[in-house]
Coordinates of C-alpha atoms in Angstrom, one line a residue:
M29 CA 27.1 6.0 7.1
E30 CA 27.3 1.5 6.4
E31 CA 24.8 0.8 4.6
M32 CA 22.8 -2.3 6.4
G33 CA 21.8 -5.2 4.7
I34 CA 23.0 -7.9 3.6
K35 CA 26.9 -8.1 1.6
F36 CA 28.0 -11.8 -0.8
T37 CA 30.5 -11.7 -3.3
A38 CA 30.0 -12.2 -6.8
M39 CA 31.9 -12.3 -10.2
G40 CA 34.0 -10.7 -7.9
Q41 CA 31.4 -7.6 -7.2
E42 CA 30.6 -7.0 -3.8
F43 CA 26.6 -6.9 -3.6
L44 CA 24.4 -5.3 -0.5
I45 CA 20.7 -6.6 -0.4
H46 CA 19.5 -3.4 1.3
N47 CA 17.6 -4.8 4.8
T48 CA 14.1 -3.0 3.9
I49 CA 14.3 -5.2 0.8
V50 CA 15.1 -8.3 3.2
H51 CA 12.4 -6.8 4.9
S52 CA 9.7 -7.2 2.2
Y53 CA 11.1 -10.6 1.3
L54 CA 10.6 -11.5 5.0
I55 CA 6.4 -9.5 5.3
V56 CA 5.7 -11.7 1.9
I57 CA 6.6 -14.8 2.6
G58 CA 4.6 -13.7 6.5
I59 CA 1.9 -12.7 4.3
V60 CA 2.2 -16.0 2.0
I61 CA 1.8 -18.6 5.6
F62 CA -0.6 -16.2 7.1
A63 CA -3.0 -16.7 4.4
F64 CA -2.4 -20.8 3.8
I65 CA -3.3 -20.3 7.5
A66 CA -6.6 -18.9 7.1
N67 CA -7.3 -20.3 3.9
K68 CA -7.3 -24.0 5.9
K69 CA -9.4 -22.6 9.0
I70 CA -12.4 -20.5 5.9
L71 CA -12.1 -24.5 4.8
E72 CA -12.6 -26.0 8.1
T73 CA -15.5 -23.3 9.4
D74 CA -18.7 -24.8 9.2
P75 CA -20.2 -21.2 6.7
L76 CA -24.1 -21.8 8.5
E77 CA -22.8 -21.1 12.4
K78 CA -21.1 -18.2 13.6
P79 CA -17.5 -17.0 13.1
K80 CA -14.9 -17.8 15.6
G81 CA -11.0 -16.3 16.5
L82 CA -9.4 -15.9 13.1
V83 CA -12.5 -16.0 10.8
N84 CA -14.1 -14.2 12.4
I85 CA -11.7 -11.3 12.5
L86 CA -10.5 -11.5 9.2
E87 CA -14.9 -11.6 8.0
I88 CA -14.6 -7.9 9.6
G89 CA -11.3 -6.3 8.7
Y90 CA -12.8 -7.7 4.6
T91 CA -15.9 -6.8 5.1
A92 CA -15.2 -2.7 6.4
I93 CA -12.2 -3.0 3.2
R94 CA -15.3 -3.9 0.5
K95 CA -17.7 -1.6 2.1
Q96 CA -14.9 1.0 1.2
L97 CA -14.2 -0.3 -2.1
Y98 CA -18.2 0.6 -2.4
D99 CA -18.1 3.6 -1.4
V100 CA -15.7 4.9 -2.8
M101 CA -15.8 3.1 -6.4
G102 CA -19.3 2.3 -6.7
T103 CA -20.4 -1.2 -7.0
G104 CA -19.6 -3.2 -10.0
P105 CA -18.5 -7.0 -11.3
T106 CA -14.9 -4.5 -11.9
R107 CA -14.6 -4.1 -8.4
E108 CA -15.5 -6.7 -7.6
R109 CA -11.9 -8.0 -8.9
L110 CA -10.2 -4.9 -7.7
L111 CA -11.2 -6.0 -4.0
P112 CA -8.5 -8.9 -3.5
Y113 CA -6.3 -6.0 -4.8
I114 CA -6.5 -3.4 -2.6
F115 CA -7.3 -6.6 0.5
T116 CA -3.7 -7.4 -0.3
L117 CA -2.1 -3.8 -0.7
V118 CA -3.4 -3.7 2.7
M119 CA -2.0 -6.8 4.1
F120 CA 1.6 -5.5 3.4
I121 CA 2.0 -1.7 4.0
A122 CA 0.5 -2.6 7.2
P123 CA 2.8 -4.7 8.5
A124 CA 5.3 -2.8 6.5
N125 CA 4.6 0.2 8.1
L126 CA 4.9 -1.3 12.0
I127 CA 7.8 -3.7 11.9
G128 CA 9.8 -1.2 12.5
L129 CA 7.6 -1.6 16.7
L130 CA 9.6 -4.6 15.9
G131 CA 13.5 -2.1 16.5
L132 CA 13.6 -3.2 12.6
A133 CA 14.0 -0.5 9.3
P134 CA 10.4 -0.4 7.6
P135 CA 10.7 -1.2 4.2
T136 CA 8.6 1.8 3.7
S137 CA 10.0 3.9 4.6
D138 CA 12.7 3.0 1.8
Y139 CA 11.3 5.4 -1.2
N140 CA 12.3 2.0 -4.0
V141 CA 10.2 0.2 -1.8
T142 CA 7.0 3.3 -2.0
L143 CA 7.5 4.2 -5.4
A144 CA 7.1 0.8 -6.5
L145 CA 3.6 0.1 -5.2
A146 CA 2.8 3.9 -5.9
L147 CA 4.3 2.6 -9.8
I148 CA 1.1 -0.2 -9.7
T149 CA -1.6 2.3 -8.9
F150 CA -0.8 4.3 -12.0
F151 CA -0.3 1.8 -14.2
M152 CA -3.6 0.4 -13.1
T153 CA -5.4 4.0 -13.3
Q154 CA -3.7 4.2 -17.4
Y155 CA -4.9 0.9 -18.1
Y156 CA -8.4 1.1 -16.6
G157 CA -8.7 4.4 -18.4
L158 CA -7.4 3.0 -22.2
K159 CA -10.1 -0.6 -21.3
T160 CA -13.0 1.9 -20.1
N161 CA -12.6 4.6 -22.9
G162 CA -10.5 3.3 -25.5
L163 CA -7.5 4.5 -27.2
G164 CA -9.1 7.7 -28.8
G165 CA -11.4 8.9 -25.4
Y166 CA -8.2 8.6 -23.6
I167 CA -6.5 10.1 -25.6
K168 CA -9.5 12.6 -25.5
G169 CA -9.2 13.4 -22.2
Y170 CA -6.4 14.4 -21.5
F171 CA -7.0 17.6 -24.3
E172 CA -10.5 18.4 -21.3
P173 CA -12.0 20.3 -19.9
L174 CA -10.2 23.1 -22.6
P175 CA -7.9 22.0 -25.6
F176 CA -4.8 24.5 -23.6
L177 CA -5.0 22.2 -20.5
L178 CA -3.0 18.9 -22.3
P179 CA 0.0 19.8 -20.4
L180 CA -1.7 20.5 -17.2
N181 CA -3.8 17.0 -17.4
I182 CA -0.2 15.6 -18.4
V183 CA 1.9 17.0 -15.4
G184 CA -1.2 16.5 -13.3
E185 CA -1.6 12.2 -14.5
L186 CA 2.2 12.3 -13.8
S187 CA 2.4 13.9 -10.3
N188 CA 0.4 11.5 -8.8
P189 CA 2.4 8.8 -8.3
I190 CA 5.4 10.9 -7.5
S191 CA 2.6 12.4 -4.1
L192 CA 1.5 8.9 -3.7
S193 CA 5.0 7.8 -3.1
F194 CA 6.3 10.9 -1.3
R195 CA 3.5 11.4 1.0
L196 CA 3.6 6.9 2.6
F197 CA 8.1 7.7 2.5
G198 CA 7.6 10.4 3.2
N199 CA 6.0 9.9 6.6
I200 CA 8.0 7.1 7.8
L201 CA 9.9 8.2 7.0
S202 CA 10.7 10.5 9.2
G203 CA 8.4 8.6 11.8
G204 CA 11.8 7.2 12.3
I205 CA 14.2 9.7 12.7
I206 CA 12.3 11.9 15.3
M207 CA 12.3 8.5 17.3
G208 CA 16.1 8.6 16.4
L209 CA 16.4 12.3 17.7
V210 CA 14.7 11.8 21.4
Y211 CA 16.9 8.4 21.1
G212 CA 19.8 10.8 21.2
A213 CA 18.7 13.6 23.0
L214 CA 17.4 11.7 26.2
G215 CA 20.4 9.4 26.4
Y216 CA 20.2 7.0 29.4
L217 CA 16.4 8.4 30.1
A218 CA 15.0 7.4 26.6
P219 CA 12.8 4.4 27.4
I220 CA 10.6 7.4 29.0
A221 CA 10.1 8.1 25.4
A222 CA 9.3 4.6 24.6
P223 CA 5.7 6.4 24.8
L224 CA 5.9 8.1 21.4
H225 CA 6.1 4.6 19.4
L226 CA 2.2 4.5 19.7
Y227 CA 1.7 7.9 17.3
F228 CA 4.6 7.6 15.6
D229 CA 5.2 3.6 13.9
L230 CA 1.3 2.7 15.8
F231 CA -1.5 5.4 14.3
S232 CA 0.9 7.1 12.0
G233 CA 1.3 3.6 10.3
L234 CA -1.7 2.7 10.5
V235 CA -2.6 5.9 8.6
Q236 CA -1.3 6.4 5.6
T237 CA -2.4 2.7 4.7
F238 CA -5.4 4.3 4.8
I239 CA -4.6 7.5 2.9
F240 CA -2.4 4.5 0.9
M241 CA -5.3 2.9 -0.1
M242 CA -8.5 5.5 -0.4
L243 CA -6.1 7.0 -2.8
T244 CA -5.6 4.7 -4.8
M245 CA -9.5 3.1 -5.0
V246 CA -9.9 7.0 -5.9
F247 CA -7.1 7.4 -9.1
V248 CA -8.3 3.9 -10.2
G249 CA -12.0 3.9 -9.5
G250 CA -11.4 7.4 -12.5
N251 CA -11.5 5.5 -14.6
L252 CA -13.8 2.4 -14.2
P253 CA -16.6 1.7 -16.3
D254 CA -20.6 2.3 -15.0
E255 CA -21.4 -0.6 -13.6
D256 CA -24.5 0.8 -11.3
G257 CA -27.0 -2.1 -11.7
I258 CA -24.5 -4.7 -13.0

């Protein structure tokens, strides 16, 4: 099967940029443009008046994600600094899952993309584990509650990015495969299967975005310092 994407030749070698990578860049460019527009709208909004239109939608989304973050991770300055990352994560994964509605290959159906996202969460978890507990406390955590559980604790920690990446990748890829099989089986009657996109693309895409966000909060939040009351 021929791979889809942008092919080019350099130094006598043929290279292929897979279409999921191209679509990832398109989403990132779209997010940057959206951020400029949103920033302009926010600056033009009078803070003493009730927000309208895009600013109102942004405030609702931001407030919902911030409430979820506080419920899962607690409150404190470190949590506040993590809020932009969580918000950006949602801003990327949601359109990356839903772009299949436009007939384009979702970036999250490429395991390279989901693994990269999961590794960011994994390294953030380790970073805050070291920062909060110090090197000694971080290493000691792998020997708890009993020293002979060290191998299981290491395997459990390393399995987090694998499960996180495969969950998102598997659900989005399987949705696309199922829709392809349904269209292939129905032939000329394929248009009647269009409502299935509401489940396999829209519903599943939003649910998987929420799950990825929640698991990131749980993994990273478990290693944050106690800042209640700060």
